[in-house]
Short mmCIF file of C-alpha atoms in Angstrom, two decimals:
data_model
loop_
_atom_site.label_atom_id
_atom_site.label_comp_id
_atom_site.label_asym_id
_atom_site.label_seq_id
_atom_site.Cartn_x
_atom_site.Cartn_y
_atom_site.Cartn_z
CA UNK A 1 134.68 109.89 256.23
CA UNK A 2 131.26 110.73 254.83
CA UNK A 3 128.14 108.82 255.84
CA UNK A 4 125.52 108.58 253.10
CA UNK A 5 122.41 106.66 252.16
CA UNK A 6 121.27 105.19 248.85
CA UNK A 7 117.83 106.20 247.56
CA UNK A 8 117.20 102.54 246.70
CA UNK A 9 115.83 102.21 250.25
CA UNK A 10 112.73 103.90 248.82
CA UNK A 11 112.94 102.55 245.29
CA UNK A 12 109.17 101.99 245.07
CA UNK A 13 108.60 105.71 245.71
CA UNK A 14 109.60 108.89 243.86
CA UNK A 15 113.03 110.50 244.06
CA UNK A 16 111.65 113.47 245.98
CA UNK A 17 110.05 111.13 248.51
CA UNK A 18 113.34 109.27 248.94
CA UNK A 19 115.36 112.47 249.32
CA UNK A 20 112.97 113.89 251.90
CA UNK A 21 113.03 110.69 253.95
CA UNK A 22 116.82 110.36 253.86
CA UNK A 23 117.27 114.02 254.83
CA UNK A 24 114.73 113.56 257.63
CA UNK A 25 116.79 110.67 258.99
CA UNK A 26 119.78 113.00 259.35
CA UNK A 27 122.05 112.04 256.47
CA UNK A 28 124.15 114.81 254.92
CA UNK A 29 125.11 112.84 251.82
CA UNK A 30 123.06 110.77 249.42
CA UNK A 31 123.61 108.24 246.64
CA UNK A 32 121.06 108.18 243.83
CA UNK A 33 120.01 105.21 241.71
CA UNK A 34 119.92 105.24 237.92
CA UNK A 35 118.98 101.59 237.42
CA UNK A 36 116.18 101.68 234.91
CA UNK A 37 114.08 98.62 235.67
CA UNK A 38 115.15 98.36 239.32
CA UNK A 39 115.20 101.94 240.59
CA UNK A 40 114.97 104.73 238.04
CA UNK A 41 115.18 107.69 240.40
CA UNK A 42 117.04 109.45 237.61
CA UNK A 43 117.54 108.75 233.93
CA UNK A 44 121.05 109.80 232.98
CA UNK A 45 120.13 109.62 229.29
CA UNK A 46 117.23 112.06 229.66
CA UNK A 47 117.33 114.13 232.86
CA UNK A 48 118.98 117.54 233.19
CA UNK A 49 122.12 117.23 235.38
CA UNK A 50 122.09 120.88 236.47
CA UNK A 51 118.47 120.70 237.57
CA UNK A 52 119.30 117.44 239.34
CA UNK A 53 122.14 119.09 241.29
CA UNK A 54 119.85 121.95 242.30
CA UNK A 55 117.22 119.45 243.42
CA UNK A 56 119.72 117.77 245.72
CA UNK A 57 120.73 121.10 247.27
CA UNK A 58 117.09 122.00 247.86
CA UNK A 59 116.80 119.03 250.22
CA UNK A 60 119.79 120.24 252.23
CA UNK A 61 122.36 117.61 251.23
CA UNK A 62 126.04 118.48 251.07
CA UNK A 63 126.41 116.35 247.97
CA UNK A 64 125.79 113.18 245.99
CA UNK A 65 128.52 110.62 246.62
CA UNK A 66 127.71 108.33 243.69
CA UNK A 67 125.24 107.44 240.96
CA UNK A 68 124.40 103.72 240.95
CA UNK A 69 124.25 102.65 237.30
CA UNK A 70 124.51 98.88 237.50
CA UNK A 71 124.38 96.96 234.27
CA UNK A 72 125.25 93.51 232.99
CA UNK A 73 128.25 94.97 231.13
CA UNK A 74 129.43 91.58 229.95
CA UNK A 75 126.22 90.60 228.15
CA UNK A 76 123.84 93.57 227.89
CA UNK A 77 124.06 95.26 224.50
CA UNK A 78 123.18 98.74 225.77
CA UNK A 79 125.24 98.65 228.98
CA UNK A 80 128.26 100.50 227.63
CA UNK A 81 126.10 103.29 226.23
CA UNK A 82 124.21 103.56 229.52
CA UNK A 83 127.44 103.87 231.49
CA UNK A 84 128.80 106.48 229.11
CA UNK A 85 125.61 108.48 229.63
CA UNK A 86 125.99 108.17 233.41
CA UNK A 87 129.63 109.31 233.37
CA UNK A 88 128.76 112.36 231.29
CA UNK A 89 125.73 113.14 233.46
CA UNK A 90 127.81 112.94 236.65
CA UNK A 91 130.45 115.22 235.19
CA UNK A 92 127.83 117.89 234.53
CA UNK A 93 126.09 117.33 237.89
CA UNK A 94 129.24 117.38 240.02
CA UNK A 95 128.99 113.75 241.13
CA UNK A 96 132.40 112.05 241.55
CA UNK A 97 131.56 108.35 241.07
CA UNK A 98 129.49 106.03 238.87
CA UNK A 99 129.12 102.52 240.33
CA UNK A 100 128.58 99.45 238.17
CA UNK A 101 129.55 95.81 237.71
CA UNK A 102 130.54 93.28 235.08
CA UNK A 103 127.55 90.99 235.57
CA UNK A 104 127.04 87.25 235.31
CA UNK A 105 129.29 85.11 233.14
CA UNK A 106 127.02 83.02 230.87
CA UNK A 107 127.00 79.26 231.26
CA UNK A 108 129.71 77.70 229.12
CA UNK A 109 131.85 80.85 228.88
CA UNK A 110 135.31 80.80 230.46
CA UNK A 111 136.53 83.59 232.71
CA UNK A 112 139.32 84.26 230.21
CA UNK A 113 136.82 84.75 227.40
CA UNK A 114 134.67 86.96 229.62
CA UNK A 115 137.65 89.20 230.39
CA UNK A 116 138.43 89.48 226.69
CA UNK A 117 134.89 90.72 226.07
CA UNK A 118 135.12 93.21 228.93
CA UNK A 119 138.52 94.63 227.96
CA UNK A 120 137.54 96.81 224.97
CA UNK A 121 134.38 98.00 226.71
CA UNK A 122 136.25 99.04 229.84
CA UNK A 123 139.05 100.61 227.80
CA UNK A 124 136.55 102.86 226.04
CA UNK A 125 134.69 103.63 229.26
CA UNK A 126 137.92 104.45 231.11
CA UNK A 127 138.67 107.02 228.41
CA UNK A 128 135.23 108.58 228.95
CA UNK A 129 135.75 108.53 232.71
CA UNK A 130 139.09 110.31 232.35
CA UNK A 131 137.61 112.94 230.05
CA UNK A 132 134.73 113.47 232.48
CA UNK A 133 136.93 113.34 235.60
CA UNK A 134 134.45 110.88 237.13
CA UNK A 135 135.42 107.49 238.54
CA UNK A 136 133.86 104.39 237.00
CA UNK A 137 133.88 102.23 240.13
CA UNK A 138 133.39 98.52 239.59
CA UNK A 139 131.98 96.62 242.54
CA UNK A 140 131.52 92.99 243.60
CA UNK A 141 128.52 92.69 241.32
CA UNK A 142 129.13 89.71 239.07
CA UNK A 143 130.60 86.25 238.64
CA UNK A 144 134.21 87.44 238.45
CA UNK A 145 134.22 90.30 240.94
CA UNK A 146 132.70 88.32 243.82
CA UNK A 147 135.73 86.00 243.91
CA UNK A 148 138.95 87.07 245.70
CA UNK A 149 141.25 88.65 243.12
CA UNK A 150 138.47 89.05 240.58
CA UNK A 151 138.06 92.80 240.93
CA UNK A 152 141.78 93.26 240.29
CA UNK A 153 141.48 91.26 237.08
CA UNK A 154 138.65 93.54 235.94
CA UNK A 155 140.16 96.93 236.72
CA UNK A 156 143.55 95.82 235.35
CA UNK A 157 141.96 95.43 231.91
CA UNK A 158 142.17 99.19 231.37
CA UNK A 159 144.90 100.68 233.58
CA UNK A 160 143.59 104.09 234.55
CA UNK A 161 143.12 105.82 237.88
CA UNK A 162 139.56 106.56 236.72
CA UNK A 163 138.69 102.83 236.65
CA UNK A 164 138.41 102.07 240.35
CA UNK A 165 136.39 100.12 242.95
CA UNK A 166 133.07 100.67 244.69
CA UNK A 167 133.30 98.05 247.42
CA UNK A 168 130.07 96.46 248.58
CA UNK A 169 130.64 95.20 252.12
CA UNK A 170 128.01 92.44 251.90
CA UNK A 171 127.83 91.07 248.36
CA UNK A 172 130.92 88.83 248.70
CA UNK A 173 129.55 87.42 251.96
CA UNK A 174 126.17 86.50 250.51
CA UNK A 175 127.65 85.53 247.15
CA UNK A 176 124.89 87.12 245.14
CA UNK A 177 123.57 90.37 243.71
CA UNK A 178 120.51 91.75 241.95
CA UNK A 179 121.38 92.12 238.28
CA UNK A 180 119.57 94.83 236.34
CA UNK A 181 119.02 95.50 232.67
CA UNK A 182 116.66 97.81 230.82
CA UNK A 183 114.15 94.98 230.75
CA UNK A 184 114.13 93.62 234.28
CA UNK A 185 116.03 92.44 237.35
CA UNK A 186 116.70 89.22 239.23
CA UNK A 187 119.01 87.58 241.72
CA UNK A 188 121.78 86.28 239.49
CA UNK A 189 123.92 83.68 241.25
CA UNK A 190 121.70 81.84 243.75
CA UNK A 191 124.38 82.50 246.40
CA UNK A 192 126.84 80.18 244.65
CA UNK A 193 129.69 82.66 245.22
CA UNK A 194 129.39 82.96 249.02
CA UNK A 195 132.77 83.80 250.50
CA UNK A 196 134.88 86.00 252.75
CA UNK A 197 134.29 89.72 252.29
CA UNK A 198 137.74 90.57 253.69
CA UNK A 199 139.44 88.31 251.14
CA UNK A 200 137.71 90.22 248.35
CA UNK A 201 138.43 93.66 249.84
CA UNK A 202 142.11 93.38 250.76
CA UNK A 203 143.57 92.91 247.23
CA UNK A 204 141.84 96.09 245.97
CA UNK A 205 141.63 98.27 249.08
CA UNK A 206 143.99 100.84 247.56
CA UNK A 207 141.64 101.19 244.57
CA UNK A 208 138.46 101.86 246.58
CA UNK A 209 136.80 105.25 245.92
CA UNK A 210 133.32 104.55 247.33
CA UNK A 211 131.65 102.06 249.68
CA UNK A 212 128.25 100.39 249.67
CA UNK A 213 127.83 100.04 253.44
CA UNK A 214 125.60 96.99 253.79
CA UNK A 215 124.80 94.21 256.25
CA UNK A 216 122.84 91.04 255.49
CA UNK A 217 121.34 87.93 256.98
CA UNK A 218 121.42 85.28 254.30
CA UNK A 219 120.62 87.25 251.17
CA UNK A 220 118.52 90.01 252.74
CA UNK A 221 119.81 93.44 253.74
CA UNK A 222 119.24 94.39 257.38
CA UNK A 223 119.98 97.24 259.79
CA UNK A 224 123.72 97.73 260.10
CA UNK A 225 125.20 95.73 262.95
CA UNK A 226 122.30 93.26 263.02
CA UNK A 227 123.65 90.92 260.37
CA UNK A 228 126.49 88.58 259.51
CA UNK A 229 128.94 90.90 257.73
CA UNK A 230 132.34 91.79 259.24
CA UNK A 231 131.70 95.52 259.05
CA UNK A 232 134.12 96.64 261.75
CA UNK A 233 136.91 94.49 260.31
CA UNK A 234 136.27 95.88 256.83
CA UNK A 235 136.33 99.43 258.19
CA UNK A 236 139.64 98.71 259.92
CA UNK A 237 141.13 97.52 256.62
CA UNK A 238 139.85 100.62 254.84
CA UNK A 239 141.17 102.99 257.50
CA UNK A 240 144.59 101.32 257.50
CA UNK A 241 144.76 101.90 253.74
CA UNK A 242 143.95 105.59 254.18
CA UNK A 243 140.40 105.51 252.86
CA UNK A 244 138.50 108.66 253.82
CA UNK A 245 135.62 108.70 251.32
CA UNK A 246 131.92 107.90 251.56
CA UNK A 247 130.14 104.94 253.10
CA UNK A 248 126.66 104.77 251.59
CA UNK A 249 124.10 102.64 253.46
CA UNK A 250 122.39 100.35 250.97
CA UNK A 251 119.47 97.94 251.07
CA UNK A 252 117.44 96.39 248.25
CA UNK A 253 114.36 98.45 249.07
CA UNK A 254 111.92 95.56 249.42
CA UNK A 255 110.41 97.13 252.55
CA UNK A 256 107.52 99.54 252.93
CA UNK A 257 108.48 103.19 253.61
CA UNK A 258 108.09 103.18 257.38
CA UNK A 259 110.23 100.06 257.77
CA UNK A 260 112.85 101.54 255.43
CA UNK A 261 112.81 104.71 257.50
CA UNK A 262 113.47 102.72 260.65
CA UNK A 263 116.33 100.88 258.95
CA UNK A 264 118.09 103.99 257.67
CA UNK A 265 117.72 105.84 260.98
CA UNK A 266 119.03 102.97 263.11
CA UNK A 267 121.84 102.28 260.64
CA UNK A 268 122.96 105.91 260.81
CA UNK A 269 123.00 105.80 264.61
CA UNK A 270 124.95 102.52 264.60
CA UNK A 271 127.51 103.86 262.12
CA UNK A 272 128.08 107.06 264.10
CA UNK A 273 128.59 105.01 267.25
CA UNK A 274 131.06 102.73 265.47
CA UNK A 275 133.02 105.69 264.13
CA UNK A 276 133.15 107.29 267.57
CA UNK A 277 134.29 104.01 269.14
CA UNK A 278 137.05 103.75 266.51
CA UNK A 279 137.91 107.46 266.77
CA UNK A 280 137.06 108.10 263.11
CA UNK A 281 135.96 111.59 262.14
CA UNK A 282 132.81 111.73 260.04
CA UNK A 283 130.30 114.07 258.48
#
């Protein structure tokens, strides 16, 4: 498996600052954020993907595991266009995965109606993903996907191997996520969807192509192994299913740089120790 780190840990700083700090911590792989109002380390509608790939190499990384391009796909008018841009950018930059989510179901809307709205959008995006040979990986990042069985309902709307899952190890446990649009961001569900992370993972484990490797206390991300999430149990489920992809350490980046540095360094050490204890090969 690959151990990576998301640049969101340093979202209040520049991309170059984030890349230097993550490389300094010892990570060989990185995930980069393209969430405009939340963490715009890249703009997939404007930036040059070839120059971006060269930039990553210059910091010594083996590769980018994923571009985080989270939108409120259900309700945000520009979300589909943004995700299309991200898929095309990743194709040109050699990045295998775009991560996103369906978003919050508006008050008064049924789940059935929400799925009907998502279906044509995901059908079109799955076609783009197939053309680009880049996975659009939906994660527990919305009202439907945080509930056991919900992710299956979403990715079944457009049957395609290119519509897959980016599993966030902590979001189902805390029952919440930070929703982002072009205009702003906020916690979306007030932890109303708190549940069992294993119950959300198991029905879709064979569809997982990327992992947000996260631990939390309450709603706040913490150093891996210090929180409430069943990380070892989740890793056991993933290994049993044959998963051998990337685990990207993710926080929300509220901390100042030195605290974020401490978190990413200690989380890397904890993950390596866990892998060695479980006899899992990593890079």
